[in-house]
Amino acid sequence: MLIRRLLWLSVCCGLAVCEHNGNDTDGETTATHPLLLVSFDGFRADYLKMYSFPHLQNFFSDGVRVDHLTNVFTTKTFPNHYSLVTGLYAESHGILASRMYDPQTNKTFTIGSDDPYWWDEATPIWVSVQNSGYKSAAAMWPGSDLKIQNHTATHFFHYNPKVTFKERLGNLTSWLKNDPEVRFAALYWEEPDRTGHMYGPDNTAEMSKALREVDDNIGLLMEQLQQAGLWGRINIILTSDHGMAQCSQERLIKLDSCISRTEYLVVDLTPVAAIIPQNSTAVSRVFSLLNKCHPHMKAYMKADIPERLHYKHNDRIQPIILVADEGWTIIQNGSLPRLGDHGYDNSLPSMHPFLAAHGPAFRKGYHLSGFNSIDIYPLMCHLLGIPALPNNGSFVKVRCMLVNETCADLAVTVGVVIGVLIVLTTLTCLFRLMKGRGPSPSRPFARLQLQDDDDDDPLLD
Ligand SMILES: *[C@@H]1O[C@H](CO)[C@@H](O)[C@H](O)[C@H]1NC(C)=O
Ligand SMILES: *[C@@H]1O[C@H](CO)[C@@H](O)[C@H](O)[C@H]1NC(C)=O
Ligand SMILES: *[C@@H]1O[C@H](CO)[C@@H](O)[C@H](O)[C@H]1NC(C)=O
Ligand SMILES: *[C@@H]1O[C@H](CO)[C@@H](O)[C@H](O)[C@H]1NC(C)=O
Ligand SMILES: *[C@@H]1O[C@H](CO)[C@@H](O)[C@H](O)[C@H]1NC(C)=O
Ligand SMILES: *[C@@H]1O[C@H](CO)[C@@H](O)[C@H](O)[C@H]1NC(C)=O
Ligand SMILES: *[C@@H]1O[C@H](CO)[C@@H](O)[C@H](O)[C@H]1NC(C)=O
Ligand SMILES: [Zn+2]
């Protein structure tokens, strides 16, 4: 019927507002524009407000700025870099901390490990790119030099912190320039994380020096891409893994003052400790000693770790975990290991990184307050035109950054849909009213109605 059809039409219109605007890609765009993902380790979101970044400002004034990303727990380097390239929570990609123990294999992981075993629970985007028939390039991105799912990145460096930013960038740029099959490139730099750990984020003199260097490196990146003829043709996502919190000698949690070292094994210590009770029949005793150890440290039995942390369903998570409050440091005995740290609860703003994006796919001068860092993965797959593997991210939350997407305000969309419904309801009522008052319908009218019904069916299929 007419009403049914109108209603259907209005639903279509409503949906269209949320749907892609025409062809996904403008075809050629996706096919020919490579994607570069850059991480400046430990770039806390609010550094953007506290320090000046002339080059970065330049970068996002002509692109997209996102104030803060909610990253994944634990807010450590390896878990978050792997989440960026898989779209998975740590419990689902298997890189859960900087130090891990796997009870199945009796293997131990540290950030120096070169055993791909740890990474094989997921498939990073560069491997998917290669499986789709393209090439990838990576300069020191965590994991890119290991044979994950039997593949390193196509072009890569073995991890070496001594290779300067300029050298990493120079190599990456020439890989991109000289090998047109390279679709995806990833670049990693250790600052401002290194300075944040060493001096603490509250040391504004040291931080501003380190951040000026980071900004200069962003300037260098823009310049080199320009020289290679890539600027304006390449899509760039510039982000980080986590933020940084100030630690203090006054905020120490000493396990030795609560429990004997003979009662437990430490896999990882701070700010999230992974604890294995020595005597498996004494788990509850160890737990209760740790649970009442310090008001600024929470203890969880594995089964009781809060769902929102998405940090439970993996064999590499130990029977007891301890989570320090922001700025507190867990030690066994001794003194403060470093003035700045991260790894804390991912709901803390101090743990959040920012994001900036630039390139033909992105809006210019666009600003968003935030989304989840795992949402970057479906965005990247979309930009690359490759299928996304099962992941925890959402493209819906990031698509507004793209120039090809029509993005009405959610409130406006809902308003329009409600408005249309009100009009339709009114029309229905009027129609019924008229029908009720008028003389009984003549045969031709009834036939018309019947025909209308017939027409409707294919539409509704
Ligand atoms: C988008 O455009 C490409 C190339 O022009 C075409 O092959 C593809 O079928 C289009 N997709 C849609 C959904 O229209
Ligand atoms: C596990 O590995 C450690 C050293 O890496 C070794 O001492 C221990 O015996 C191993 N345990 C088992 C059950 O294989
Ligand atoms: C791993 O990749 C190499 C080539 O890169 C190939 O020759 C080999 O068969 C692969 N192994 C497996 C188990 O897929
Ligand atoms: C590539 O990196 C190496 C160091 O590993 C460096 O010697 C070389 O100059 C770099 N190449 C470019 C083009 O920057
Ligand atoms: C383990 O704990 C249980 C219960 O507390 C105790 O009876 C047992 O002796 C302990 N075993 C060892 C090896 O300490
Ligand atoms: C902790 O260290 C201090 C000095 O470094 C030492 O005096 C004390 O005995 C240690 N405590 C334990 C339980 O090891
Ligand atoms: C995250 O995604 C993986 C892969 O699809 C899935 O197995 C897991 O259940 C998801 N986690 C959540 C919390 O939805
Ligand atoms: Zn980091």
Coordinates of C-alpha atoms in Angstrom, one line a residue, residues 164-454:
T164 CA 67.9 7.3 13.4
F165 CA 64.4 8.6 12.5
K166 CA 65.9 10.1 9.4
E167 CA 67.4 6.7 8.3
R168 CA 64.1 4.9 9.0
L169 CA 62.2 7.5 7.1
G170 CA 64.7 7.6 4.2
N171 CA 64.5 3.8 3.7
L172 CA 60.7 3.8 4.0
T173 CA 60.3 6.6 1.5
S174 CA 62.5 4.9 -1.0
W175 CA 60.7 1.6 -0.6
L176 CA 57.4 3.5 -1.2
K177 CA 58.8 5.5 -4.1
N178 CA 60.7 2.7 -5.9
D179 CA 58.2 -0.1 -5.4
P180 CA 54.7 0.9 -6.6
E181 CA 53.4 -2.4 -5.3
V182 CA 53.9 -1.3 -1.7
R183 CA 50.4 -0.5 -0.4
F184 CA 51.0 -0.3 3.3
A185 CA 53.9 1.2 5.2
A186 CA 54.5 1.5 9.0
L187 CA 57.0 3.7 10.8
Y188 CA 57.9 3.5 14.4
W189 CA 59.9 6.0 16.6
E190 CA 60.8 5.6 20.3
E191 CA 60.2 9.2 21.3
P192 CA 58.7 10.8 23.3
D193 CA 58.3 7.6 25.3
R194 CA 62.0 7.4 26.1
T195 CA 62.2 10.9 27.6
G196 CA 58.8 10.4 29.4
H197 CA 60.2 7.4 31.2
M198 CA 63.5 8.9 32.1
Y199 CA 62.4 12.4 33.3
G200 CA 58.6 11.9 33.9
P201 CA 56.0 13.8 31.9
D202 CA 55.9 16.6 34.5
N203 CA 59.5 17.6 33.6
T204 CA 58.3 20.3 31.1
A205 CA 61.9 21.4 30.2
E206 CA 62.9 17.9 29.1
M207 CA 59.5 17.1 27.6
S208 CA 59.4 20.2 25.5
K209 CA 62.9 19.5 24.1
A210 CA 61.9 15.9 23.2
L211 CA 58.6 17.0 21.7
R212 CA 60.2 19.7 19.6
E213 CA 62.4 17.0 18.2
V214 CA 59.3 14.8 17.5
D215 CA 57.7 17.8 15.8
D216 CA 60.8 18.4 13.7
N217 CA 60.7 14.7 12.7
I218 CA 57.1 15.3 11.6
G219 CA 58.3 18.2 9.5
L220 CA 61.0 16.0 8.0
L221 CA 58.4 13.4 7.2
M222 CA 56.2 15.9 5.3
E223 CA 59.3 17.3 3.5
Q224 CA 60.6 13.8 2.4
L225 CA 57.2 12.7 1.2
Q226 CA 56.9 15.9 -0.8
Q227 CA 60.3 15.4 -2.3
A228 CA 59.4 11.8 -3.3
G229 CA 56.2 13.1 -4.9
L230 CA 54.1 11.2 -2.5
W231 CA 52.7 14.1 -0.4
G232 CA 49.0 14.6 -1.3
R233 CA 48.9 11.1 -2.9
I234 CA 49.6 9.1 0.2
N235 CA 47.2 8.6 3.1
I236 CA 48.9 9.1 6.4
I237 CA 47.7 8.1 9.9
L238 CA 49.9 9.5 12.6
T239 CA 49.3 8.2 16.1
S240 CA 50.8 6.6 19.2
D241 CA 50.4 3.6 21.5
H242 CA 49.8 5.2 24.9
G243 CA 50.4 8.2 27.1
M244 CA 52.6 8.6 30.2
A245 CA 52.0 9.2 33.9
Q246 CA 54.3 10.8 36.4
C247 CA 55.7 8.4 39.1
S248 CA 57.3 9.2 42.4
Q249 CA 59.4 7.8 45.1
E250 CA 56.5 8.7 47.4
R251 CA 54.1 6.4 45.4
L252 CA 55.7 3.0 45.8
I253 CA 53.9 -0.3 46.6
K254 CA 56.3 -2.7 48.1
L255 CA 55.2 -6.3 47.8
D256 CA 57.9 -7.5 50.1
S257 CA 56.2 -5.8 53.0
C258 CA 53.0 -7.8 52.3
I259 CA 54.0 -11.3 51.3
S260 CA 57.1 -13.5 51.2
R261 CA 58.8 -13.9 47.8
T262 CA 58.7 -17.7 48.4
E263 CA 55.0 -17.7 48.0
Y264 CA 54.7 -16.5 44.5
L265 CA 56.4 -16.0 41.1
V266 CA 56.4 -12.6 39.3
V267 CA 56.0 -12.7 35.5
D268 CA 55.5 -8.9 35.1
L269 CA 55.7 -6.3 37.8
T270 CA 54.5 -2.7 37.2
P271 CA 52.1 -1.1 36.9
V272 CA 50.2 -4.3 36.2
A273 CA 51.7 -7.3 37.9
A274 CA 51.2 -10.9 36.8
I275 CA 51.5 -13.3 39.7
I276 CA 51.6 -17.1 39.9
P277 CA 51.2 -18.5 43.4
Q278 CA 53.9 -21.1 44.1
N279 CA 51.6 -23.5 45.7
S280 CA 48.6 -23.9 43.6
T281 CA 46.5 -25.0 46.6
A282 CA 47.3 -21.7 48.3
V283 CA 46.0 -19.3 45.7
S284 CA 43.4 -17.8 48.0
R285 CA 46.0 -17.1 50.7
V286 CA 48.3 -15.4 48.2
F287 CA 45.4 -13.4 46.8
S288 CA 44.1 -12.2 50.2
L289 CA 47.7 -11.1 51.2
L290 CA 48.0 -9.1 48.0
N291 CA 44.5 -7.8 48.0
K292 CA 45.0 -6.0 51.3
C293 CA 48.6 -5.0 50.5
H294 CA 48.0 -1.4 49.5
P295 CA 45.1 1.0 49.1
H296 CA 46.4 2.1 45.7
M297 CA 46.7 -1.4 44.2
K298 CA 43.8 -3.6 43.2
A299 CA 44.2 -7.4 43.1
Y300 CA 42.0 -9.6 40.8
M301 CA 41.6 -13.3 40.5
K302 CA 41.8 -14.0 36.8
A303 CA 38.1 -14.8 36.6
D304 CA 37.1 -11.5 38.3
I305 CA 39.1 -9.1 36.0
P306 CA 36.5 -6.5 34.9
E307 CA 35.0 -7.2 31.5
R308 CA 35.6 -3.6 30.3
L309 CA 39.4 -4.3 30.3
H310 CA 38.9 -7.2 27.8
Y311 CA 41.8 -8.8 29.6
K312 CA 40.7 -12.3 30.7
H313 CA 40.3 -14.8 28.0
N314 CA 43.9 -15.9 27.3
D315 CA 46.2 -18.5 28.8
R316 CA 48.9 -16.0 29.0
I317 CA 47.0 -14.1 31.7
Q318 CA 48.2 -15.4 35.1
P319 CA 46.0 -16.5 38.0
I320 CA 46.3 -13.2 39.9
I321 CA 46.9 -9.7 38.4
L322 CA 47.6 -6.5 40.4
V323 CA 46.7 -3.1 39.0
A324 CA 48.4 0.0 40.4
D325 CA 46.5 3.3 40.6
E326 CA 47.7 6.1 38.2
G327 CA 51.2 7.2 39.0
W328 CA 51.9 4.4 41.5
T329 CA 54.7 1.9 41.0
I330 CA 54.7 -1.8 42.2
I331 CA 58.1 -3.1 43.3
Q332 CA 59.2 -6.0 45.5
N333 CA 61.7 -4.0 47.4
G334 CA 64.1 -1.1 46.6
S335 CA 63.5 2.2 44.9
L336 CA 61.7 3.9 42.1
P337 CA 62.8 2.3 38.7
R338 CA 61.6 5.3 36.5
L339 CA 60.0 8.7 36.8
G340 CA 57.4 8.1 34.2
D341 CA 55.4 5.0 33.3
H342 CA 52.4 3.7 31.4
G343 CA 50.5 0.4 31.4
Y344 CA 47.7 1.6 33.8
D345 CA 43.9 1.4 33.3
N346 CA 43.0 2.3 29.7
S347 CA 40.2 4.5 30.9
L348 CA 42.7 7.0 32.3
P349 CA 43.1 10.1 30.0
S350 CA 46.8 10.2 30.8
M351 CA 47.1 6.8 29.1
H352 CA 45.5 8.0 25.8
P353 CA 47.3 8.9 22.6
F354 CA 46.0 11.2 19.9
L355 CA 45.6 10.8 16.2
A356 CA 46.1 12.9 13.1
A357 CA 45.4 12.0 9.5
H358 CA 46.2 13.5 6.1
G359 CA 45.8 12.5 2.5
P360 CA 43.3 12.3 -0.4
A361 CA 40.9 10.0 1.6
F362 CA 40.7 12.4 4.6
R363 CA 38.6 15.5 5.2
K364 CA 40.5 18.7 5.6
G365 CA 40.4 20.7 8.7
Y366 CA 38.2 18.1 10.4
H367 CA 38.1 17.5 14.1
L368 CA 36.8 14.7 16.2
S369 CA 37.0 14.3 20.0
G370 CA 37.8 10.6 20.0
F371 CA 37.2 6.9 19.3
N372 CA 38.8 3.6 20.2
S373 CA 42.3 2.8 18.9
I374 CA 41.0 -0.6 17.7
D375 CA 38.7 1.2 15.2
I376 CA 41.8 2.2 13.2
Y377 CA 42.2 -1.3 11.8
P378 CA 38.8 -1.4 10.0
L379 CA 39.5 2.1 8.7
M380 CA 42.9 1.0 7.3
C381 CA 41.4 -2.1 5.6
H382 CA 38.7 0.1 4.1
L383 CA 41.4 2.5 2.8
L384 CA 43.5 -0.4 1.4
G385 CA 40.5 -2.1 -0.2
I386 CA 41.3 -5.4 1.5
P387 CA 39.0 -7.6 3.6
A388 CA 39.2 -7.0 7.3
L389 CA 39.7 -10.1 9.4
P390 CA 37.4 -10.6 12.5
N391 CA 38.2 -7.8 14.9
N392 CA 36.8 -5.7 17.7
G393 CA 36.9 -2.3 16.0
S394 CA 34.1 -0.4 14.4
F395 CA 34.2 1.4 11.0
V396 CA 31.1 3.3 11.9
K397 CA 32.9 5.4 14.5
V398 CA 35.8 6.5 12.2
R399 CA 34.2 6.8 8.8
C400 CA 33.3 10.5 9.3
M401 CA 37.0 11.3 8.9
L402 CA 36.7 10.3 5.3
V403 CA 36.0 12.7 2.5
N404 CA 33.8 10.2 0.7
E405 CA 31.4 9.6 3.6
T406 CA 28.4 11.8 4.2
C407 CA 28.2 12.3 7.9
A408 CA 25.1 13.8 9.4
D409 CA 25.0 14.4 13.1
L410 CA 23.4 11.4 14.8
A411 CA 20.9 13.8 16.5
V412 CA 20.0 15.3 13.1
T413 CA 19.5 11.9 11.5
V414 CA 17.3 10.7 14.4
G415 CA 15.4 14.0 14.1
V416 CA 14.8 13.6 10.4
V417 CA 13.6 10.0 10.8
I418 CA 11.2 11.0 13.7
G419 CA 9.9 13.9 11.7
V420 CA 9.2 11.7 8.7
L421 CA 7.4 9.2 10.9
I422 CA 5.2 11.9 12.5
V423 CA 4.2 13.1 9.0
L424 CA 3.4 9.6 7.9
T425 CA 1.4 8.9 11.0
T426 CA -0.6 12.1 10.5
L427 CA -1.2 11.1 6.8
T428 CA -2.3 7.6 7.9
C429 CA -4.8 9.1 10.3
L430 CA -6.2 11.5 7.8
F431 CA -6.4 8.7 5.2
R432 CA -8.3 6.5 7.6
L433 CA -10.6 9.3 8.7
M434 CA -11.5 10.2 5.1
K435 CA -12.0 6.5 4.3
G436 CA -14.2 6.1 7.4
R437 CA -16.4 9.1 6.4
G438 CA -16.7 8.5 2.7
P439 CA -19.1 6.2 1.0
S440 CA -18.2 2.5 0.8
P441 CA -15.3 2.2 -1.8
S442 CA -16.3 1.5 -5.3
R443 CA -14.9 -1.5 -7.1
P444 CA -12.3 0.3 -9.3
F445 CA -10.8 1.8 -6.1
A446 CA -10.5 -1.6 -4.5
R447 CA -8.8 -2.9 -7.6
L448 CA -6.4 -0.1 -7.6
Q449 CA -5.5 -0.9 -4.0
L450 CA -5.0 -4.5 -4.9
Q451 CA -2.6 -3.6 -7.7
D452 CA -0.7 -1.4 -5.4
D453 CA -0.3 -4.3 -3.0
D454 CA 1.1 -6.5 -5.8

